[in-house]
Coordinates of C-alpha atoms in Angstrom, one line a residue:
X1 CA 123.6 104.7 138.6
X2 CA 125.1 105.1 135.1
X3 CA 128.8 104.3 135.0
X4 CA 131.1 106.2 132.7
X5 CA 133.5 103.4 132.0
X6 CA 130.8 100.9 131.2
X7 CA 130.8 99.8 127.5
X8 CA 127.6 99.2 125.5
X9 CA 129.1 97.6 122.4
X10 CA 126.4 95.4 121.0
X11 CA 123.6 96.1 123.4
X12 CA 122.2 99.3 122.1
X13 CA 119.8 99.2 119.2
X14 CA 120.7 101.5 116.3
X15 CA 117.9 102.9 114.1
X16 CA 118.5 101.9 110.6
X17 CA 117.9 104.7 108.1
X18 CA 116.6 103.7 104.7
X19 CA 119.2 104.0 102.0
X20 CA 118.7 103.7 98.3
X21 CA 121.5 101.3 97.7
X22 CA 119.6 98.3 96.4
X23 CA 118.3 97.2 93.0
X24 CA 115.1 98.3 91.5
X25 CA 112.1 96.0 92.5
X26 CA 110.8 96.0 88.9
X27 CA 113.8 95.6 86.5
X28 CA 116.1 94.0 89.1
X29 CA 119.1 95.5 87.3
X30 CA 119.5 99.2 87.8
X31 CA 120.2 100.8 91.1
X32 CA 117.1 102.3 92.8
X33 CA 117.0 106.1 93.1
X34 CA 114.0 106.5 95.3
X35 CA 111.8 104.6 97.7
X36 CA 108.1 105.3 97.6
X37 CA 107.0 102.9 100.3
X38 CA 108.7 100.3 102.4
X39 CA 110.0 97.7 99.9
X40 CA 109.1 99.8 96.8
X41 CA 112.4 101.0 95.4
X42 CA 112.4 102.2 91.8
X43 CA 115.1 103.3 89.3
X44 CA 114.4 106.4 87.2
X45 CA 113.1 104.6 84.1
X46 CA 110.9 102.1 86.0
X47 CA 109.4 104.9 88.2
X48 CA 108.4 106.8 85.1
X49 CA 106.8 103.8 83.5
X50 CA 105.0 103.1 86.8
X51 CA 103.7 106.7 87.1
X52 CA 102.5 106.8 83.5
X53 CA 100.8 103.3 83.7
X54 CA 99.0 104.4 86.8
X55 CA 97.4 107.3 85.0
X56 CA 96.4 105.2 81.9
X57 CA 95.1 102.4 84.1
X58 CA 92.8 104.8 86.0
X59 CA 91.3 106.2 82.7
X60 CA 91.1 102.7 81.1
X61 CA 89.5 101.0 84.0
X62 CA 86.6 103.5 84.3
X63 CA 86.1 104.2 80.6
X64 CA 84.2 107.5 81.2
X65 CA 86.0 109.5 78.5
X66 CA 85.1 108.5 75.0
X67 CA 87.1 109.1 71.8
X68 CA 86.8 112.5 70.3
X69 CA 85.3 114.1 73.5
X70 CA 86.5 117.6 74.5
X71 CA 88.0 117.4 77.9
X72 CA 89.1 120.5 79.8
X73 CA 91.9 120.3 82.4
X74 CA 91.5 122.4 85.5
X75 CA 95.1 123.5 86.2
X76 CA 95.8 125.6 89.3
X77 CA 99.6 125.7 88.9
X78 CA 100.2 123.3 91.8
X79 CA 102.2 120.1 91.7
X80 CA 99.2 117.7 91.2
X81 CA 97.5 119.6 88.4
X82 CA 100.8 120.3 86.7
X83 CA 101.6 116.6 86.8
X84 CA 98.2 115.8 85.4
X85 CA 98.9 118.1 82.5
X86 CA 102.2 116.4 81.8
X87 CA 100.5 113.0 81.8
X88 CA 98.0 114.2 79.2
X89 CA 100.8 115.5 77.0
X90 CA 102.6 112.2 77.4
X91 CA 99.4 110.3 76.4
X92 CA 98.8 112.4 73.3
X93 CA 102.4 112.4 72.1
X94 CA 103.5 110.5 69.0
X95 CA 105.8 108.2 71.0
X96 CA 103.1 106.9 73.3
X97 CA 102.3 103.2 72.8
X98 CA 98.6 103.7 73.5
X99 CA 97.5 107.2 72.7
X100 CA 94.7 109.0 74.4
X101 CA 91.9 109.9 72.0
X102 CA 90.2 113.0 73.5
X103 CA 90.6 116.7 72.6
X104 CA 92.2 118.5 75.6
X105 CA 91.8 122.1 76.8
X106 CA 93.1 124.0 79.8
X107 CA 91.4 126.3 82.2
X108 CA 92.9 128.4 85.0
X109 CA 90.9 130.3 87.6
X110 CA 92.7 133.4 88.8
X111 CA 91.7 133.7 92.5
X112 CA 93.9 136.6 93.4
X113 CA 91.0 139.0 93.9
X114 CA 89.7 136.9 96.7
X115 CA 93.1 136.3 98.4
X116 CA 94.1 140.0 98.4
X117 CA 96.8 139.9 95.8
X118 CA 97.8 143.0 93.9
X119 CA 97.3 143.3 90.1
X120 CA 101.0 143.0 89.5
X121 CA 101.3 139.7 91.4
X122 CA 98.3 138.3 89.6
X123 CA 99.7 139.3 86.2
X124 CA 103.0 137.8 87.0
X125 CA 101.4 134.5 88.0
X126 CA 99.3 134.5 84.8
X127 CA 102.3 135.1 82.7
X128 CA 104.2 132.2 84.2
X129 CA 101.2 129.9 83.6
X130 CA 100.7 131.1 80.1
X131 CA 104.3 130.1 79.2
X132 CA 103.5 126.6 80.5
X133 CA 100.2 126.4 78.6
X134 CA 101.7 127.6 75.3
X135 CA 104.3 124.9 75.4
X136 CA 101.5 122.3 75.3
X137 CA 99.9 123.6 72.1
X138 CA 96.5 123.1 73.7
X139 CA 93.8 125.7 73.8
X140 CA 93.6 127.4 77.2
X141 CA 91.2 129.7 79.1
X142 CA 92.3 132.1 81.8
X143 CA 89.2 133.1 83.8
X144 CA 89.3 135.7 86.6
X145 CA 87.2 135.0 89.7
X146 CA 85.5 138.4 89.3
X147 CA 83.6 137.0 86.3
X148 CA 81.5 134.9 88.7
X149 CA 79.5 138.1 89.5
X150 CA 78.2 138.2 85.9
X151 CA 77.3 134.6 85.4
X152 CA 73.9 133.6 84.2
X153 CA 71.5 131.9 86.5
X154 CA 71.4 128.9 84.1
X155 CA 74.7 127.7 85.4
X156 CA 73.0 126.4 88.5
X157 CA 70.6 124.2 86.5
X158 CA 71.6 120.6 86.0
X159 CA 72.0 119.9 82.3
X160 CA 70.3 117.1 80.5
X161 CA 72.3 113.9 80.4
X162 CA 70.4 112.3 77.5
X163 CA 73.5 112.4 75.4
X164 CA 75.6 110.5 77.9
X165 CA 76.9 107.3 76.5
X166 CA 76.5 104.0 78.4
X167 CA 79.7 103.0 80.2
X168 CA 80.0 99.4 78.9
X169 CA 82.9 97.6 77.3
X170 CA 81.2 96.9 74.0
X171 CA 80.0 100.5 73.6
X172 CA 83.4 101.8 74.4
X173 CA 85.1 99.6 71.8
X174 CA 82.5 100.5 69.2
X175 CA 83.1 104.2 69.9
X176 CA 86.9 103.7 69.4
X177 CA 86.4 101.8 66.1
X178 CA 83.9 104.5 64.9
X179 CA 86.3 107.3 65.9
X180 CA 89.3 105.7 64.0
X181 CA 87.1 105.0 60.9
X182 CA 85.9 108.6 60.9
X183 CA 89.4 109.9 61.1
X184 CA 90.4 107.7 58.2
X185 CA 87.5 109.0 56.1
X186 CA 88.3 112.7 56.9
X187 CA 92.1 112.2 56.3
X188 CA 92.6 109.3 53.9
X189 CA 96.4 110.0 53.6
X190 CA 96.9 109.4 57.4
X191 CA 97.8 106.1 58.8
X192 CA 96.3 104.6 62.0
X193 CA 99.0 106.0 64.2
X194 CA 98.9 109.5 62.6
X195 CA 95.1 109.6 62.9
X196 CA 95.3 108.9 66.6
X197 CA 98.1 111.4 67.2
X198 CA 96.2 114.0 65.1
X199 CA 94.1 114.8 68.2
X200 CA 97.0 116.6 69.9
X201 CA 96.9 119.5 67.4
X202 CA 93.1 119.9 67.0
X203 CA 92.4 122.2 69.9
X204 CA 95.1 124.7 68.9
X205 CA 93.4 125.5 65.5
X206 CA 89.9 125.9 66.8
X207 CA 89.8 129.2 68.6
X208 CA 92.1 131.8 70.0
X209 CA 93.9 131.4 73.4
X210 CA 94.0 133.9 76.2
X211 CA 92.0 135.6 78.8
X212 CA 88.2 135.3 78.4
X213 CA 87.4 138.9 79.3
X214 CA 89.2 141.8 81.1
X215 CA 88.3 142.8 84.7
X216 CA 87.6 146.2 86.1
X217 CA 88.5 147.6 89.6
X218 CA 84.8 147.8 90.3
X219 CA 84.5 144.0 89.8
X220 CA 87.5 143.4 92.1
X221 CA 86.1 145.6 94.8
X222 CA 82.7 143.8 94.6
X223 CA 84.4 140.4 95.0
X224 CA 86.6 141.6 97.9
X225 CA 83.5 143.0 99.6
X226 CA 81.7 139.7 99.1
X227 CA 84.5 137.7 100.8
X228 CA 85.1 140.4 103.5
X229 CA 81.5 139.9 104.5
X230 CA 82.2 136.2 105.4
X231 CA 83.2 135.9 109.1
X232 CA 85.2 132.7 109.2
X233 CA 87.9 131.3 107.0
X234 CA 86.1 128.0 106.9
X235 CA 83.1 129.6 105.1
X236 CA 85.4 131.6 102.9
X237 CA 87.2 128.5 101.6
X238 CA 83.9 126.7 101.1
X239 CA 82.4 129.7 99.2
X240 CA 85.6 130.0 97.1
X241 CA 85.4 126.3 96.1
X242 CA 81.7 126.7 95.1
X243 CA 82.3 129.8 93.0
X244 CA 85.3 128.2 91.3
X245 CA 83.2 125.2 90.4
X246 CA 80.5 127.4 88.9
X247 CA 83.1 129.2 86.7
X248 CA 84.6 125.9 85.5
X249 CA 81.2 124.5 84.7
X250 CA 80.1 127.7 82.8
X251 CA 83.3 127.7 80.8
X252 CA 83.0 124.0 80.0
X253 CA 79.4 124.4 78.8
X254 CA 80.0 127.5 76.7
X255 CA 83.1 126.0 75.0
X256 CA 81.6 122.6 74.3
X257 CA 83.5 120.5 76.8
X258 CA 81.8 117.4 78.3
X259 CA 84.4 116.4 80.8
X260 CA 86.4 118.3 83.4
X261 CA 89.7 116.8 84.7
X262 CA 90.6 117.7 88.3
X263 CA 94.1 117.2 89.8
X264 CA 92.9 115.9 93.2
X265 CA 95.5 113.5 94.5
X266 CA 95.1 110.7 97.0
X267 CA 96.4 112.9 99.9
X268 CA 94.1 115.8 98.9
X269 CA 91.0 113.5 98.7
X270 CA 91.8 112.0 102.2
X271 CA 91.9 115.5 103.6
X272 CA 88.7 116.4 101.7
X273 CA 86.9 113.4 103.0
X274 CA 87.5 114.2 106.7
X275 CA 86.9 118.0 106.3
X276 CA 83.6 117.4 104.4
X277 CA 82.4 115.2 107.2
X278 CA 83.2 118.0 109.6
X279 CA 81.4 120.5 107.4
X280 CA 78.2 118.4 107.2
X281 CA 78.7 117.1 103.6
X282 CA 78.4 113.4 104.6
X283 CA 75.5 112.8 102.1
X284 CA 77.6 113.8 99.1
X285 CA 81.0 112.1 100.0
X286 CA 80.7 109.5 97.3
X287 CA 80.5 112.2 94.5
X288 CA 82.9 114.6 96.2
X289 CA 85.7 112.0 96.4
X290 CA 84.9 109.5 93.7
X291 CA 86.5 109.2 90.3
X292 CA 83.5 110.7 88.5
X293 CA 81.1 113.3 89.6
X294 CA 78.0 113.4 87.4
X295 CA 75.9 115.9 89.5
X296 CA 75.8 118.5 86.7
X297 CA 74.4 116.2 84.1
X298 CA 75.9 117.4 80.9
X299 CA 79.4 118.0 82.3
X300 CA 81.1 115.2 84.3
X301 CA 84.0 115.9 86.6
X302 CA 86.7 113.2 86.7
X303 CA 89.7 112.8 89.0
X304 CA 92.4 110.7 87.3
X305 CA 95.1 111.6 89.8
X306 CA 93.2 110.1 92.8
X307 CA 95.6 107.1 93.0
X308 CA 98.7 109.2 93.4
X309 CA 100.1 110.4 96.8
X310 CA 101.6 113.8 97.2
X311 CA 105.0 112.1 97.7
X312 CA 104.8 110.3 94.4
X313 CA 103.8 113.6 92.6
X314 CA 106.6 115.5 94.2
X315 CA 109.2 112.9 93.2
X316 CA 108.0 112.8 89.7
X317 CA 107.9 116.5 89.2
X318 CA 111.4 116.9 90.7
X319 CA 113.0 114.1 88.7
X320 CA 111.5 115.0 85.3
X321 CA 111.4 118.8 85.6
X322 CA 107.7 119.3 85.5
X323 CA 107.1 123.1 85.9
X324 CA 104.7 124.3 88.6
X325 CA 103.8 127.8 89.9
X326 CA 103.2 128.6 93.5
X327 CA 100.2 130.9 93.9
X328 CA 99.2 132.0 97.5
X329 CA 95.6 131.4 98.5
X330 CA 93.3 132.2 101.3
X331 CA 94.9 129.8 103.8
X332 CA 98.5 130.8 102.9
X333 CA 100.5 131.5 106.2
X334 CA 97.4 130.8 108.2
X335 CA 97.5 129.0 111.6
X336 CA 96.5 125.4 111.9
X337 CA 93.3 126.2 113.7
X338 CA 92.3 129.0 111.3
X339 CA 89.8 126.9 109.5
X340 CA 88.4 123.3 109.5
X341 CA 90.0 122.6 106.2
X342 CA 93.4 123.8 107.3
X343 CA 93.2 122.0 110.6
X344 CA 92.3 118.7 108.9
X345 CA 95.1 119.1 106.5
X346 CA 97.6 119.7 109.3
X347 CA 96.2 116.7 111.3
X348 CA 96.4 114.3 108.3
X349 CA 99.9 115.4 107.3
X350 CA 101.4 115.1 110.7
X351 CA 99.7 111.7 111.3
X352 CA 101.0 110.5 107.9
X353 CA 104.6 111.3 109.1
X354 CA 104.4 108.9 112.0
X355 CA 102.0 106.4 110.4
X356 CA 102.7 106.1 106.6
X357 CA 99.4 104.2 105.9
X358 CA 97.1 107.0 107.2
X359 CA 96.3 108.5 103.8
X360 CA 95.9 105.2 102.0
X361 CA 93.6 103.9 104.7
X362 CA 91.3 107.0 104.5
X363 CA 91.4 106.9 100.7
X364 CA 90.5 103.2 100.5
X365 CA 87.6 103.9 102.9
X366 CA 86.3 106.6 100.5
X367 CA 86.3 104.1 97.6
X368 CA 83.7 102.0 99.5
X369 CA 81.3 104.9 99.9
X370 CA 78.1 105.0 97.9
X371 CA 75.4 107.7 98.1
X372 CA 71.9 106.6 99.3
X373 CA 70.3 109.3 97.1
X374 CA 69.3 108.7 93.5
X375 CA 72.1 109.2 90.9
X376 CA 72.8 112.8 90.2
X377 CA 72.5 112.3 86.4
X378 CA 69.0 111.1 86.5
X379 CA 65.9 113.3 85.8
X380 CA 65.8 114.7 89.3
X381 CA 63.6 117.7 89.9
X382 CA 65.7 121.0 90.0
X383 CA 64.3 122.1 93.3
X384 CA 65.5 118.7 94.9
X385 CA 69.1 119.8 94.5
X386 CA 71.1 122.3 96.5
X387 CA 71.2 125.8 95.1
X388 CA 75.0 126.2 95.6
X389 CA 76.7 122.9 95.4
X390 CA 74.0 121.2 93.2
X391 CA 74.1 118.0 95.3
X392 CA 70.9 116.2 96.4
X393 CA 69.3 118.0 99.3
X394 CA 69.9 116.2 102.6
X395 CA 67.4 118.2 104.6
X396 CA 64.3 116.4 103.5
X397 CA 64.3 113.9 106.4
X398 CA 61.8 112.4 108.8
X399 CA 60.9 114.3 112.0
X400 CA 63.0 112.2 114.4
X401 CA 66.5 112.5 112.9
X402 CA 69.9 113.9 113.9
X403 CA 69.4 116.9 111.5
X404 CA 66.0 117.9 113.2
X405 CA 67.6 117.5 116.6
X406 CA 70.4 119.9 115.5
X407 CA 67.8 122.5 114.3
X408 CA 65.9 122.3 117.6
X409 CA 69.1 122.7 119.6
X410 CA 70.1 125.7 117.4
X411 CA 66.6 127.3 117.9
X412 CA 66.8 126.9 121.6
X413 CA 70.3 128.4 121.9
X414 CA 69.2 131.5 119.9
X415 CA 66.3 132.3 122.2
X416 CA 66.5 135.8 123.7
X417 CA 65.2 137.3 126.9
X418 CA 61.8 139.2 127.2
X419 CA 63.4 142.6 126.6
X420 CA 65.1 141.7 123.4
X421 CA 62.0 139.8 122.1
X422 CA 59.8 142.8 122.9
X423 CA 62.1 145.1 121.0
X424 CA 62.4 142.6 118.2
X425 CA 58.6 142.6 117.9
X426 CA 58.5 146.3 117.0
X427 CA 59.2 146.0 113.3
X428 CA 58.2 148.3 110.5
X429 CA 55.8 145.7 109.2
X430 CA 53.9 145.6 112.5
X431 CA 53.6 149.3 112.8
X432 CA 56.1 149.6 115.5
X433 CA 57.9 152.6 114.0
X434 CA 59.3 152.3 110.5
X435 CA 63.0 153.0 110.2
X436 CA 65.0 153.7 107.1
X437 CA 66.1 150.6 105.2
X438 CA 63.5 148.1 106.4
X439 CA 61.3 146.5 103.8
X440 CA 63.3 148.2 101.1
X441 CA 65.8 145.5 100.3
X442 CA 68.6 147.6 101.8
X443 CA 69.6 145.4 104.6
X444 CA 66.6 146.1 106.9
X445 CA 65.4 143.6 109.5
X446 CA 62.5 142.2 107.4
X447 CA 64.3 142.0 104.1
X448 CA 67.4 140.2 105.5
X449 CA 65.3 137.7 107.5
X450 CA 63.0 137.0 104.5
X451 CA 65.9 136.4 102.1
X452 CA 67.7 134.1 104.6
X453 CA 64.6 132.0 105.1
X454 CA 64.0 131.7 101.4
X455 CA 67.6 130.6 100.7
X456 CA 67.7 128.1 103.6
X457 CA 64.9 125.9 102.1
X458 CA 67.0 125.6 98.9
X459 CA 70.3 124.7 100.5
X460 CA 71.8 121.6 101.9
X461 CA 73.0 121.5 105.5
X462 CA 76.6 122.5 104.8
X463 CA 75.7 125.4 102.5
X464 CA 73.4 126.7 105.1
X465 CA 76.3 126.9 107.5
X466 CA 78.3 128.8 104.8
X467 CA 75.7 131.5 104.2
X468 CA 75.1 131.7 108.0
X469 CA 78.5 133.3 108.3
X470 CA 77.8 135.8 105.6
X471 CA 76.7 139.4 106.1
X472 CA 76.2 140.6 102.5
X473 CA 74.0 138.9 99.9
X474 CA 75.2 136.3 97.5
X475 CA 76.0 137.1 93.8
X476 CA 73.0 138.1 91.7
X477 CA 72.9 134.9 89.6
X478 CA 72.4 132.8 92.7
X479 CA 69.6 135.0 94.0
X480 CA 67.9 135.0 90.6
X481 CA 67.9 131.2 90.5
X482 CA 66.6 131.1 94.0
X483 CA 63.7 133.3 93.1
X484 CA 62.9 131.2 90.0
X485 CA 62.9 128.0 92.0
X486 CA 60.7 129.6 94.6
X487 CA 58.1 130.6 92.0
X488 CA 58.3 127.1 90.4
X489 CA 57.8 125.4 93.8
X490 CA 54.8 127.7 94.6
X491 CA 53.3 127.0 91.2
X492 CA 53.7 123.3 91.7
X493 CA 51.9 123.5 95.0
X494 CA 49.0 125.4 93.5
X495 CA 48.4 122.8 90.8
X496 CA 49.4 119.7 92.9
X497 CA 45.7 118.6 92.9
X498 CA 45.8 118.2 89.2
X499 CA 49.1 116.4 88.9
X500 CA 49.5 112.6 88.6
X501 CA 51.9 110.7 90.8
X502 CA 54.6 108.6 89.0
X503 CA 52.9 105.4 90.1
X504 CA 49.5 106.5 88.7
X505 CA 51.1 107.7 85.5
X506 CA 52.7 104.3 84.9
X507 CA 49.5 102.5 85.7
X508 CA 47.6 104.3 82.9
X509 CA 47.7 102.0 79.7
X510 CA 49.1 103.6 76.6
X511 CA 48.6 102.6 73.0
X512 CA 51.3 103.7 70.4
X513 CA 52.6 106.3 72.8
X514 CA 49.2 107.9 73.4
X515 CA 46.5 107.5 76.1
X516 CA 43.6 105.2 75.4

C-alpha cells in the first residue's frame, strides 16, 4: 500500500520541459529565442537568415525560373502563401545580397461563393488582401470563382512546351548574363545592382491592378447550385481544387506568366500525399507533391515553400509581423470525419504532436517518388490526359489489374433485382412509354447515362469518383472540351488504317527533311 509519510526525494523522474535559455546554435553568441527541433535553437537574426536562405536555396538548386520570366504568386491569405510573398519581396529588395531576377505578380481566387459567404464578408476579405497587395507594388489579380463558369474550353488543353528552356547549369548562367547585358543596353545609366533591382518595379507599370471582372447574383447562384449538387464534402473539396487550378492557369496564360508559385508547405504536402493516395491519385503523386509540375506544358507550377514546416512558418510570421488573412473555406468548423482530406489532416497533425518526425518522414518519402508515365511536358496526345486534372490517364491498364478488379466489384454491387431491371428496361428509346425530359438533355434517364459514360472514358480514376457524387452537370467549358475530344477520338479511329505508327514513321528514310 502507499504510505503517506514515505518520501520520494530523488527517485521520481521529472519531465524536463524545453527552455530557451541557451545560446544560438549558429552564431554561438546571442541567446536563442525559439527552438524549431530538438537541438536547433536560433536567435532572432540567425533564424531570419536561415529562413531566407532556405527559400533561395530551393530556387537556386532547381533553376526552373529563368531571369526576366513573369511569375505569378498564388496567394490565398494563409500563413504559407503570405510568407512566400514576403520572401519574394525580400529577394527583390535593394538590400538583398543576391537578388531574384523574375517579374512577380499576385493572384487571389475568391472562393466565398462556394463556401456560402455573404457578399459583405467577401468584400471585407478582398479589401484586407488588397491592402497587403498594394504594399508590395506588384501587379495583382483578384479573380472570383464564379468566373470559372465562363472559361473557354481551351484552358483544358496542354500548351506547347517548345519554348521551355533546358534546365542545365550552363544555359542558366548564359541566361543570367544575357539578362544583365540586356538591362544594361536598355538602361545605360544603371549600374549592375540597379539593373537587377529594377525588376521589382516593372510589374507595377505594366497594367492596372484590381478585380478582373465583376460578378452577378446569377453567377453566384449557378456556382452554389453546382456545389450543392455534390453529395460529399470530399468531392466538393476535390472539385474546388480543380476549378481553382483552371482559373489560375487561365489567368497565367492570358496575362503572359510562365510560372506559378504555390505556397504548399512541407506539412501541407505530407497531408496531400496521404489524402491523394486515399482518393486514388497514386499515379500522379510525383507531380502533385514535387517542386515543379509541368503537366500544363506552357505554364509550370513550382512549390518553393515545400521545405518549410507549418511550425517554422508560424514562428516567422509572428516574429517579423507578416500579415495574413483568415478566410473560412468549405471545411471550416467541419468534423474530422467529414471528408477524406480533413480526416487525413487531423490524423497527421495529431500524430505529429506525439511523434515530431512524422511530417518530415512522409515528406522525404514524397521526394523519392517518380511517375512511371511519360513526362507531362512532352508531346503527349490530348486525349491521353484527364479532362479535369490534366494528368496522364491511369485507366489504360491491362485486363488483370487492381483497377479492373475494382470496376468488376463495383458493377457486381450495383446489380439490381429482376423487378428493377425490368422497369429499367422500359425506356423512351426502347418504346416503353416516353416520359417528359428523357432524350431531351433535361436530366432524363438516357441523357444522364450517356453523358456519364462519355465523361468516364476521359477521366482518371480519382476524377471519376468526383463526378460520381455529382447530380448536376459540370461547367459548360468542360463539357465542350469533352465533346471535342470525343469527336477527335472517333475521327482518329475512322482513319486509323491510314495512319503510320511511330516506329514505321521513324523507319522511313528522309532526305533533307522530305521523303525519298
